[in-house]
Amino acid sequence: MTKTALYWLPVAQDWAGVLKDLSQEQDPAALWKKLVQAARLRLDFVQTRQLDRILAAHFGAAPPPALATKPVRLAVIASSTADYLLPSLRVAALRRGVWLQTYTNTYGLYLQELHDPESGLNRFAPSSVLVALDARHVLGHPASSLDRSPAAVLAEDALRRLEDLWGLIRQRFDVPITQQTVLPVFPTLLGGNEHRAGSAAAVLGLVNSGLRARADAAQVDLLAIDVKAAEHGLDAWCDPGLWHRAKQEIHPTAAPLYGELHGRLEAARQGLSSKALVLDLDNTLWGGVIGDDGLDGIVLGQGSAMGEAFLDVQHYALAQAKRGVILAVCSKNDESTARAPFSEHPEMVLKPSHIGAFVANWQDKASNLRDIAARLNIGVDALAFVDDNPFERNIVRRELPEVWVPELPEDPTLYARCLADAGLFEAVRLTDEDFERSRQYQSNQKREALRADTTDLAGYLKSLSMELRWKRFDPLGLARIVQLINKTNQFNLTTRRYTEAEVIQVMNDPRCLGLQFRLLDQFDDNGIIAIVIAVPGEDDAIRLDTWLMSCRVLGRQVEEATLNVVVQEAKRLGARGLIGAYRPSGRNQMVERHYPKLGFHPLAEHEAERTWRLDLDAYAPIETFILTTEADS
Amino acid sequence: MTSDQILTDLTDLLRDVLDIPDLVLSRDTTAADVKGWDSVNHINIVVGAEMRFGVKFRTAELDEIHNVGELVELIARKLNK
């Protein structure tokens, strides 16, 4: 197995059979599903090309109908050969159910194509751009021509050229940009203290470290192949023979991983990364079987290599939880037995309070995973499930193909690295809310417990002492607003995605309403949980272009309280009606009846969109248990 | 591995790379004889062979290959070293 293999994906046992089955499938929707499943196998570059050919034959020109994910038109801006990377980019998107079309510039002509409005690149009109420049091109000079200028000066030149390129791309296309980091292909001149040489190797080292801050400042995401080359060794990523023969800087056998790394970024932008890490217990979080070995028999903690390995797994899970991944437990055990280590074992890193949903029983794990998703108010496809037992993994994959189930190495010392390599939780930006989320899910558990104690719903809601604090869009909330708009899938009436620039436009347009809502209660501050954008509509009406809400606050009358605010603000703008629309996306069925429930009257019904209207003159604010306040800006 | 086995495995590889399920190769076959065996696919074939047979070709060795038989013999020499 090559070092760049996608080793967390299951081996393609009968690849010829898979291809045959694909070739016989007639129904487009079923074929797409099967293609996605095939893409979730451990494919090498030859198999990836085979799958891509079938994909191209059926979905080369257009995505399948009613696709729940957003299609991507990716332009690869390359300075050397790039065509051979395209199948892997397409198949990695397919792995996430995303239809991705590619374009790459004619060899060596990316600047000309950017400048020429009639070029293939400009006609393609990408929705995403990947800048894939080879190391020699980034350096900008033959390696031997560098003089005694300090490496920092030369690196600064190279970084400025990249920034100029990003600026040029942004002038043409207002789309996300991904920059490939630079492979360290140049041999050293001095050795360990290369930075004193001002050599090509030293310059590229500085470019790679400088790229991090520059890309952040320019809102460019990185495809960090330099990190991967450091992990796998340069040989796994680059064969100088292939550079000289074909100007292929990235080794073709690494192409599937290259595509995969890019696919993760596209997935993260669409909110398709996993949201919860669901953990088995026995031989996954500790060594041994708690039901047989007992509290003092399981292997966990300092003192043995295996015990430390399981500590590593727990530390990794906890670190992910702290930046916003929800943790859950799914184990075949008696519940009290399974819970005992969490509260009683002195070496446990994970405590009961870290677990957002704890399911231990003797039912099949697929049913339990459905239950966990429901309890956490997230889709089943947002779960990643980790289990040392190959049997359980296979059953879950068969029953719930949308759940990510990584293959685990047999040695638990490698579990944490495998989870990282699988890239299930790829994120492109972090907000304060991400860091707060795990705490919020624990509070959710406390709320659930309170709900169980309280016999009537009204009494429960009242006891929460909720406050909905709203304000217009402001620069401070921008990052969270853009993130919510682009990753909320379920409670999202129209699933319209906005770039940061578009949100700013709404913010600055006095005819538009851009409202953000924060919910506080006796347990915590839930942060910004709802967004409403309204734009001028026909006649005297204002049109609700976006209404979305975090599922964490479902069932708490936030919708009603939000509407009260929207009506009040719409009236202030002189509107006499509110037009609401529902656009089915395949994932937002839960809000199908949102507007009728709030008292809107039906207007029109089309397959792609249903609309309703609310007359504002007759509107009386809905009574809720939520105190509504306008926040100071 | 005998050179006949190598030829069989190599034929499988070329069928996958070139998408010609019924491709038949003989030792005399050259790139010019096979539809789609262009310079781009030549790289895929070479890299695919390195991957499937677990060998590494030197640049000079690749320059000396003119037909399938020479590639089979090169792989055989490397495997039996």
XYZ file of C-alpha atoms in Angstrom:
714
model
C 0.000 0.000 0.000
C 1.431 3.385 -0.929
C 1.857 5.891 1.869
C -0.645 8.226 0.238
C -3.372 5.539 0.084
C -6.826 6.470 1.419
C -6.374 3.801 4.070
C -9.359 4.824 6.225
C -11.717 3.848 3.405
C -12.700 0.178 3.063
C -10.835 -1.928 0.490
C -12.641 -2.455 -2.818
C -13.091 -6.234 -2.451
C -14.650 -6.902 -5.835
C -13.840 -3.879 -7.935
C -14.663 -5.546 -11.257
C -18.078 -6.446 -9.815
C -18.639 -2.863 -8.665
C -17.831 -1.549 -12.156
C -20.128 -4.113 -13.746
C -22.974 -3.220 -11.403
C -22.514 0.477 -12.235
C -22.555 -0.228 -15.961
C -25.904 -2.029 -15.621
C -27.726 0.601 -13.540
C -30.248 2.484 -15.672
C -31.947 4.804 -13.196
C -29.975 8.090 -12.878
C -30.785 8.675 -9.194
C -29.864 5.093 -8.249
C -26.708 5.271 -10.374
C -25.590 8.451 -8.648
C -26.079 6.788 -5.232
C -24.025 3.796 -6.339
C -21.317 6.051 -7.741
C -21.098 7.849 -4.394
C -20.755 4.503 -2.610
C -18.077 3.338 -5.046
C -16.179 6.587 -4.456
C -16.161 5.755 -0.745
C -13.911 2.744 -1.396
C -10.119 2.778 -1.124
C -9.385 3.553 -4.781
C -5.924 3.902 -6.288
C -5.306 6.297 -9.166
C -6.160 3.760 -11.877
C -9.453 2.844 -10.191
C -10.205 6.522 -9.611
C -9.837 7.151 -13.352
C -12.107 4.190 -14.107
C -14.822 5.515 -11.801
C -14.409 9.000 -13.234
C -15.008 7.663 -16.757
C -18.383 6.261 -15.700
C -19.170 9.496 -13.890
C -18.293 11.490 -17.005
C -20.350 9.240 -19.273
C -23.540 9.784 -17.257
C -23.070 13.055 -15.397
C -20.353 14.795 -17.401
C -22.549 17.639 -18.587
C -25.099 17.996 -15.815
C -25.624 16.820 -12.240
C -28.346 14.307 -11.391
C -31.766 15.894 -10.807
C -32.711 17.142 -7.325
C -29.206 16.920 -5.913
C -29.164 18.012 -2.266
C -25.610 19.380 -2.435
C -24.398 22.429 -4.292
C -22.681 21.753 -7.647
C -19.137 23.118 -7.945
C -17.468 24.483 -11.077
C -13.809 24.224 -10.219
C -11.088 25.995 -12.202
C -7.601 24.618 -11.588
C -5.065 27.344 -12.258
C -1.889 25.422 -12.962
C 1.639 26.237 -14.024
C 2.499 22.688 -15.126
C 0.635 19.503 -16.069
C -2.644 19.234 -14.150
C -5.070 17.210 -16.288
C -4.123 13.981 -14.547
C -5.308 15.426 -11.206
C -8.815 16.257 -12.425
C -10.386 12.768 -12.138
C -9.295 12.610 -8.496
C -10.761 16.051 -7.801
C -14.094 15.000 -9.330
C -14.212 11.640 -7.572
C -13.357 13.179 -4.185
C -16.316 15.542 -4.578
C -18.481 12.599 -5.632
C -17.436 10.861 -2.375
C -19.374 13.612 -0.599
C -22.306 13.590 -2.991
C -21.081 16.781 -4.652
C -21.122 17.170 -8.434
C -17.916 18.888 -9.489
C -17.076 20.055 -12.965
C -13.497 21.004 -13.768
C -11.579 23.316 -16.065
C -7.857 23.826 -16.270
C -5.941 26.357 -18.300
C -3.950 25.541 -21.404
C -0.447 24.513 -20.384
C 1.534 27.518 -19.163
C -1.095 30.106 -20.058
C -3.003 30.770 -16.849
C -2.186 34.502 -16.722
C -3.223 35.021 -20.331
C -6.464 33.168 -19.671
C -7.182 35.235 -16.573
C -6.698 38.469 -18.495
C -8.542 37.508 -21.686
C -12.317 37.895 -21.165
C -12.927 35.481 -24.070
C -10.658 32.737 -22.716
C -11.850 29.254 -21.833
C -11.296 30.064 -18.170
C -13.516 33.155 -18.238
C -16.189 31.422 -20.284
C -16.170 28.557 -17.776
C -17.103 31.029 -14.993
C -15.896 28.955 -12.044
C -17.628 28.834 -8.670
C -14.365 27.795 -6.995
C -10.702 28.249 -7.932
C -7.757 26.030 -7.016
C -4.327 27.584 -7.526
C -1.911 24.722 -8.162
C 1.515 26.187 -8.875
C 4.618 24.039 -8.956
C 7.585 24.865 -6.733
C 9.829 26.143 -9.533
C 7.122 28.491 -10.700
C 6.488 29.834 -7.194
C 10.211 30.428 -6.720
C 10.179 32.479 -9.896
C 13.885 32.018 -10.739
C 16.123 29.110 -11.660
C 17.363 27.752 -8.334
C 20.987 28.367 -9.326
C 20.415 32.052 -10.107
C 19.660 33.083 -6.534
C 22.245 35.517 -5.257
C 23.148 36.212 -1.687
C 19.917 38.036 -0.970
C 18.506 36.811 2.304
C 15.958 34.049 1.808
C 13.369 36.237 3.541
C 13.547 38.858 0.793
C 13.150 36.293 -1.972
C 10.305 34.595 -0.103
C 8.564 37.949 0.289
C 8.748 38.457 -3.509
C 7.189 35.074 -4.092
C 4.416 35.705 -1.555
C 3.612 39.089 -3.114
C 3.297 37.439 -6.525
C 0.817 34.964 -5.050
C -1.166 37.769 -3.419
C -1.275 39.618 -6.751
C -2.536 36.450 -8.410
C -5.291 36.060 -5.789
C -6.231 39.698 -6.358
C -6.449 39.141 -10.096
C -8.596 36.035 -9.618
C -10.884 37.976 -7.250
C -11.281 40.744 -9.840
C -12.561 38.173 -12.300
C -14.506 35.822 -10.058
C -15.933 36.467 -6.610
C -15.534 32.841 -5.520
C -13.633 30.856 -2.883
C -9.927 30.452 -3.655
C -7.830 27.485 -2.581
C -4.038 27.767 -2.715
C -1.934 24.625 -2.880
C 1.114 24.927 -0.604
C 4.510 24.306 -2.128
C 6.167 20.905 -2.280
C 9.732 21.085 -0.924
C 11.305 19.724 -4.108
C 14.687 21.477 -4.032
C 17.754 19.750 -2.590
C 19.475 21.554 0.260
C 22.834 23.284 -0.193
C 24.018 23.462 3.421
C 21.861 20.981 5.255
C 20.315 21.412 8.663
C 20.947 25.162 8.705
C 19.729 25.733 5.189
C 18.060 29.040 6.149
C 21.522 30.653 6.175
C 22.041 29.868 2.490
C 19.369 31.947 0.736
C 18.846 28.829 -1.385
C 15.748 27.651 -3.227
C 15.042 25.135 -0.470
C 15.298 27.846 2.184
C 13.121 30.281 0.228
C 10.338 27.732 -0.299
C 10.432 26.838 3.391
C 9.773 30.483 4.203
C 7.104 30.766 1.504
C 5.230 27.856 3.035
C 5.344 29.319 6.507
C 4.473 32.810 5.222
C 1.561 31.458 3.208
C -0.395 30.676 6.373
C -0.815 34.295 7.508
C -1.100 35.690 3.976
C -3.816 33.237 3.007
C -5.754 34.030 6.195
C -5.524 37.756 5.509
C -6.732 37.263 1.928
C -9.402 34.728 2.942
C -7.782 32.047 0.831
C -7.948 28.432 2.015
C -4.853 26.262 1.858
C -4.460 22.800 0.392
C -1.564 21.829 2.636
C 0.323 19.248 0.623
C 3.597 20.387 2.207
C 2.340 18.978 5.510
C 1.370 15.711 3.851
C 4.753 15.466 2.113
C 6.372 15.879 5.513
C 4.189 13.076 6.892
C 4.630 10.637 4.035
C 8.081 11.581 2.813
C 8.702 13.579 -0.347
C 9.088 10.393 -2.425
C 5.434 9.554 -1.908
C 4.426 12.925 -3.335
C 6.984 13.731 -5.967
C 9.103 11.744 -8.408
C 11.732 13.949 -10.112
C 11.684 11.516 -13.049
C 8.023 12.294 -13.693
C 8.707 16.013 -13.434
C 11.344 15.787 -16.142
C 9.347 13.395 -18.307
C 5.850 14.894 -18.048
C 5.995 18.013 -15.836
C 3.915 16.202 -13.265
C 5.062 17.552 -9.926
C 2.575 15.616 -7.832
C 3.024 11.879 -8.146
C 0.030 10.298 -9.934
C -0.300 7.732 -7.133
C -0.856 10.671 -4.724
C -3.559 12.168 -6.969
C -6.458 10.446 -5.128
C -5.277 11.925 -1.827
C -4.727 15.320 -3.475
C -8.315 15.240 -4.739
C -9.528 14.055 -1.344
C -7.841 16.949 0.471
C -9.536 19.367 -1.896
C -12.894 17.590 -1.623
C -12.781 18.104 2.140
C -12.450 21.868 1.690
C -15.419 21.991 -0.678
C -17.376 19.841 1.773
C -16.487 22.103 4.688
C -17.656 25.163 2.722
C -21.004 23.466 2.095
C -21.439 22.323 5.694
C -20.975 18.673 4.748
C -18.190 17.850 7.205
C -19.142 15.497 10.018
C -20.626 17.276 13.021
C -20.564 14.484 15.593
C -17.992 11.855 16.547
C -19.804 8.740 17.740
C -17.588 6.398 19.715
C -17.804 2.722 20.530
C -16.432 1.941 24.013
C -14.816 -1.509 24.477
C -11.450 -1.656 22.688
C -12.102 1.766 21.153
C -11.970 4.124 24.155
C -10.313 1.622 26.497
C -8.716 -1.812 26.183
C -10.833 -4.825 27.137
C -14.534 -5.302 27.747
C -16.044 -3.375 30.657
C -18.836 -5.948 31.077
C -16.352 -8.805 31.472
C -13.199 -7.185 32.828
C -14.818 -4.675 35.177
C -13.628 -1.218 36.191
C -10.270 -2.423 37.477
C -9.749 -4.778 34.519
C -9.999 -2.439 31.537
C -6.735 -1.109 30.102
C -6.547 2.669 30.292
C -4.023 5.190 31.479
C -0.359 5.635 32.234
C 1.684 2.570 33.000
C 1.185 0.514 29.855
C 1.665 1.322 26.192
C -1.849 0.170 25.361
C -3.317 2.136 28.250
C -1.588 5.270 27.009
C -2.738 4.635 23.447
C -6.384 4.736 24.555
C -5.666 7.929 26.508
C -4.471 9.414 23.214
C -7.754 8.499 21.535
C -9.694 10.177 24.339
C -7.512 13.278 24.315
C -7.998 13.575 20.562
C -11.785 13.249 20.900
C -11.816 15.835 23.687
C -9.732 18.283 21.650
C -12.185 17.935 18.750
C -15.081 18.467 21.151
C -13.514 21.665 22.441
C -13.525 23.191 18.983
C -17.124 22.233 18.276
C -17.402 18.559 17.299
C -20.164 16.872 19.318
C -19.216 13.612 21.034
C -21.596 10.696 21.411
C -21.369 7.095 22.589
C -22.866 4.082 20.833
C -22.057 0.833 22.581
C -23.450 -2.665 23.000
C -23.527 -2.797 26.795
C -25.862 -2.405 29.733
C -26.182 1.321 30.181
C -25.099 1.437 33.831
C -22.037 -0.737 33.080
C -21.080 1.448 30.125
C -21.445 4.663 32.095
C -19.415 3.500 35.075
C -15.921 4.249 33.701
C -16.991 7.802 32.741
C -17.909 8.655 36.301
C -15.696 6.304 38.288
C -12.495 5.378 36.428
C -9.744 7.755 37.584
C -7.862 7.646 34.254
C -10.822 8.557 32.020
C -10.204 11.773 30.084
C -13.769 11.876 28.775
C -16.321 12.675 31.456
C -20.112 12.284 31.336
C -20.413 16.015 30.676
C -18.445 15.721 27.406
C -20.922 13.324 25.826
C -23.853 14.918 23.988
C -25.765 11.635 23.553
C -25.025 8.398 25.367
C -26.603 5.238 23.961
C -25.679 1.860 25.427
C -28.039 -1.062 24.884
C -28.231 -4.333 22.951
C -30.005 -3.060 19.871
C -28.293 -2.888 16.491
C -25.961 0.059 16.096
C -27.620 1.416 12.965
C -30.875 2.025 14.872
C -28.924 3.536 17.739
C -27.091 5.883 15.375
C -30.428 7.074 13.986
C -31.542 7.704 17.536
C -28.340 9.623 18.325
C -28.781 11.832 15.260
C -32.368 12.570 16.281
C -31.362 13.410 19.847
C -28.633 15.767 18.635
C -30.934 17.322 16.032
C -28.487 16.679 13.200
C -28.721 14.562 10.068
C -27.531 10.945 10.075
C -25.095 11.978 7.340
C -23.404 14.322 9.846
C -22.268 11.378 12.002
C -18.826 9.798 12.002
C -18.785 6.429 13.764
C -15.656 4.892 15.232
C -15.642 1.223 16.188
C -12.759 -1.244 16.459
C -15.028 -4.094 15.386
C -14.996 -4.685 11.593
C -18.315 -6.507 11.800
C -20.095 -3.515 13.342
C -18.428 -1.160 10.889
C -19.640 -3.170 7.923
C -23.202 -3.472 9.187
C -23.426 0.257 9.801
C -21.995 0.990 6.338
C -24.556 -1.318 4.774
C -27.545 -0.024 6.769
C -26.553 3.649 6.852
C -24.241 4.319 3.907
C -24.401 8.062 4.602
C -22.590 7.657 7.955
C -18.796 7.964 7.739
C -17.243 4.829 9.235
C -13.443 4.892 9.002
C -11.489 1.656 8.818
C -9.271 1.554 11.896
C -5.720 0.193 12.019
C -5.442 -2.851 14.283
C -3.071 -1.064 16.644
C -4.878 1.434 18.908
C -1.746 3.607 19.051
C -2.681 4.588 15.486
C -6.387 5.341 16.075
C -6.022 9.076 16.681
C -3.825 9.569 13.638
C -6.240 7.573 11.518
C -9.140 9.792 12.584
C -7.079 12.845 11.683
C -6.005 11.368 8.338
C -9.618 10.526 7.502
C -10.306 14.289 7.579
C -13.909 13.848 8.664
C -14.073 17.116 10.567
C -12.398 19.416 8.043
C -13.184 23.049 8.805
C -12.204 26.228 6.988
C -13.110 28.730 9.646
C -13.675 28.656 13.363
C -15.942 30.939 15.321
C -16.416 31.508 19.022
C -19.648 29.568 18.705
C -17.694 26.488 17.605
C -15.699 26.586 20.797
C -18.873 27.064 22.825
C -20.878 24.340 21.148
C -19.819 21.343 23.183
C -20.788 23.177 26.345
C -24.109 24.053 24.786
C -24.881 20.443 23.951
C -24.207 19.524 27.553
C -26.618 22.252 28.603
C -29.080 20.746 26.117
C -28.812 17.524 28.065
C -29.602 19.399 31.267
C -32.552 21.057 29.533
C -33.788 17.651 28.385
C -33.532 16.448 31.951
C -35.479 19.509 33.097
C -38.093 18.864 30.432
C -38.503 15.313 31.738
C -39.034 16.713 35.229
C -41.540 19.302 34.108
C -44.915 17.859 33.255
C -46.264 20.600 31.001
C -44.424 22.183 28.097
C -45.497 25.693 28.968
C -44.092 25.341 32.457
C -40.865 24.020 31.004
C -40.468 26.861 28.514
C -41.256 29.403 31.159
C -38.686 27.901 33.519
C -35.964 28.382 30.889
C -36.170 32.211 31.251
C -35.305 32.716 27.596
C -34.234 35.989 26.056
C -34.054 36.546 22.296
C -31.604 39.372 21.713
C -31.643 40.633 18.129
C -29.763 43.175 16.111
C -29.137 44.161 12.531
C -26.124 42.635 10.768
C -22.917 44.225 12.011
C -19.218 43.758 11.150
C -18.596 41.986 14.462
C -21.103 39.225 13.747
C -20.097 38.837 10.101
C -18.006 35.656 10.378
C -20.747 33.793 12.258
C -23.478 35.109 9.954
C -21.635 33.922 6.833
C -20.874 30.583 8.482
C -24.503 29.974 9.503
C -25.813 30.961 6.076
C -23.438 28.580 4.369
C -23.691 25.554 6.594
C -27.257 25.420 7.832
C -29.058 22.717 5.881
C -32.080 21.536 7.831
C -33.859 24.583 9.260
C -33.271 26.674 6.177
C -36.258 27.827 4.134
C -34.457 28.680 0.895
C -30.886 27.375 1.360
C -29.597 30.465 -0.388
C -25.859 30.790 0.201
C -24.263 34.233 0.551
C -20.643 35.253 0.234
C -19.273 37.667 2.782
C -19.454 40.444 0.184
C -23.148 39.754 -0.404
C -23.876 39.846 3.331
C -22.116 43.201 3.540
C -24.327 44.445 0.690
C -27.435 43.514 2.660
C -25.961 45.128 5.743
C -25.431 48.433 3.915
C -28.732 48.537 2.035
C -31.359 50.479 4.053
C -34.182 48.826 2.054
C -33.086 45.373 3.219
C -33.448 43.696 6.579
C -30.494 41.639 7.776
C -31.277 40.407 11.262
C -29.290 38.198 13.622
C -30.793 36.589 16.693
C -29.058 35.411 19.831
C -30.806 33.190 22.379
C -29.935 33.214 26.064
C -31.479 31.097 28.769
C -30.831 30.097 32.341
C -28.214 27.559 31.242
C -26.147 29.523 28.772
C -25.763 31.917 25.895
C -26.545 29.911 22.755
C -24.875 32.503 20.553
C -26.317 33.606 17.228
C -28.897 30.961 16.359
C -31.071 32.507 13.668
C -30.689 34.724 10.611
C -33.348 36.490 8.591
C -32.703 38.414 5.393
C -35.553 40.315 3.761
C -35.367 42.258 0.495
C -37.839 44.598 -1.219
C -40.600 42.619 -2.972
C -43.475 43.569 -5.231
C -45.781 46.457 -4.321
C -46.017 46.991 -0.615
C -44.479 43.668 0.421
C -41.072 42.686 1.644
C -39.690 39.295 0.655
C -38.062 36.863 3.115
C -35.057 35.788 1.093
C -33.500 33.790 3.917
C -34.805 32.411 7.185
C -32.639 29.896 8.927
C -32.149 28.661 12.450
C -29.874 26.357 14.360
C -31.623 23.086 15.195
C -30.292 23.304 18.741
C -33.106 25.694 19.663
C -36.013 23.881 18.015
C -39.270 23.586 19.916
C -38.698 26.671 22.024
C -40.938 29.219 20.278
C -37.948 30.989 18.754
C -39.685 30.964 15.340
C -42.686 32.876 16.727
C -40.545 35.370 18.627
C -38.415 35.890 15.529
C -41.496 36.602 13.415
C -42.635 39.247 15.901
C -39.343 41.061 15.402
C -39.390 40.672 11.623
C -42.934 42.082 11.392
C -42.049 45.046 13.565
C -38.957 45.840 11.469
C -40.768 45.292 8.160
C -43.467 47.753 9.252
C -40.789 50.254 10.144
C -39.619 50.023 6.501
C -43.190 50.763 5.399
C -44.094 47.243 4.271
C -47.677 45.987 4.553
C -46.995 42.351 3.676
C -44.381 39.641 4.170
C -43.717 37.101 1.422
C -42.203 33.809 2.592
C -40.838 31.090 0.312
C -39.934 27.451 0.840
C -37.464 25.890 -1.604
C -36.985 22.133 -1.075
C -33.302 21.201 -1.028
C -33.620 17.544 -0.093
C -32.488 18.310 3.439
C -34.872 20.994 4.695
C -38.118 19.059 4.846
C -38.546 19.970 8.515
C -39.515 23.532 7.550
C -41.903 22.628 4.737
C -44.870 23.883 6.817
C -43.004 26.741 8.509
C -44.984 29.640 7.028
C -48.496 28.133 7.223
C -47.757 27.254 10.867
C -47.016 30.913 11.494
C -50.295 32.016 9.929
C -49.145 32.912 6.392
C -51.647 32.419 3.514
C -50.673 30.406 0.413
C -49.776 32.386 -2.718
C -48.256 30.086 -5.321
C -47.006 26.534 -5.587
C -44.266 25.375 -7.948
C -42.005 22.348 -7.724
C -38.974 24.478 -6.923
C -40.696 26.996 -4.673
C -43.852 27.520 -2.652
C -44.789 31.015 -1.455
C -47.018 32.457 1.259
C -48.022 35.942 2.382
C -48.662 37.494 5.759
C -50.648 40.754 5.955
C -49.022 43.045 8.435
C -51.907 45.436 9.095
C -53.902 42.738 10.862
C -50.912 41.095 12.550
C -51.010 40.708 16.314
C -47.711 39.653 17.892
C -47.690 35.974 18.910
C -47.455 35.340 22.657
C -44.346 33.377 23.673
C -42.322 32.670 26.783
C -39.381 34.514 25.292
C -38.400 38.011 26.273
C -37.391 39.881 23.107
C -34.845 42.689 23.295
C -32.899 44.735 20.804
C -29.183 44.494 21.484
C -27.083 47.638 21.632
C -24.932 47.926 18.570
C 6.712 -14.525 -11.060
C 7.060 -15.880 -14.589
C 7.117 -13.517 -17.518
C 3.836 -15.012 -18.735
C 2.186 -14.052 -15.440
C 3.679 -10.606 -15.735
C 2.267 -10.258 -19.250
C -1.182 -11.305 -17.971
C -1.095 -8.795 -15.100
C 0.250 -6.090 -17.371
C -2.580 -6.735 -19.831
C -5.082 -6.298 -16.960
C -3.457 -3.010 -16.048
C -3.571 -1.691 -19.621
C -7.218 -2.719 -19.933
C -7.993 -0.642 -16.826
C -5.862 2.345 -17.787
C -6.960 2.480 -21.423
C -10.543 1.329 -20.816
C -10.317 -1.443 -23.414
C -11.796 -4.522 -21.650
C -10.860 -6.982 -24.414
C -7.358 -5.679 -25.108
C -4.893 -8.422 -26.059
C -1.162 -7.750 -25.837
C 1.700 -9.713 -27.318
C 5.362 -9.195 -26.650
C 5.699 -7.405 -29.981
C 2.919 -4.905 -29.267
C 4.100 -1.282 -29.301
C 2.335 1.858 -28.118
C 1.542 2.769 -31.716
C -0.492 -0.458 -32.080
C -2.909 0.363 -29.248
C -5.619 3.036 -29.391
C -5.199 5.541 -26.590
C -1.629 4.553 -25.646
C -0.336 8.106 -25.974
C 2.351 9.900 -23.992
C -0.107 10.800 -21.229
C -1.322 7.237 -20.797
C 2.226 5.960 -21.104
C 2.970 7.681 -17.790
C -0.155 6.127 -16.276
C 0.935 2.703 -17.484
C 4.469 3.085 -16.149
C 3.318 4.420 -12.766
C 0.537 1.821 -12.642
C 3.069 -0.948 -13.299
C 5.351 0.375 -10.552
C 2.384 0.333 -8.188
C 1.017 -3.100 -9.121
C 4.362 -4.924 -9.294
C 5.987 -3.005 -6.441
C 9.036 -2.001 -8.502
C 10.699 1.290 -9.407
C 11.984 2.015 -12.910
C 15.017 4.154 -13.556
C 14.636 6.964 -16.076
C 17.263 5.442 -18.374
C 15.518 2.055 -18.289
C 12.266 3.616 -19.418
C 13.997 5.282 -22.360
C 15.088 1.846 -23.602
C 11.652 0.259 -23.737
C 10.182 -0.085 -27.213
C 7.569 -2.823 -26.898
C 5.564 -4.810 -24.362
C 8.084 -7.687 -24.313
C 10.905 -5.368 -23.190
C 8.704 -3.955 -20.409
C 7.818 -7.498 -19.264
C 11.488 -8.491 -19.188
C 12.421 -5.334 -17.276
C 9.763 -6.055 -14.630
C 10.897 -9.707 -14.467
C 14.522 -8.686 -13.907
C 13.495 -6.366 -11.083
C 11.181 -8.865 -9.413
C 13.673 -11.714 -9.575
C 16.648 -9.727 -8.381
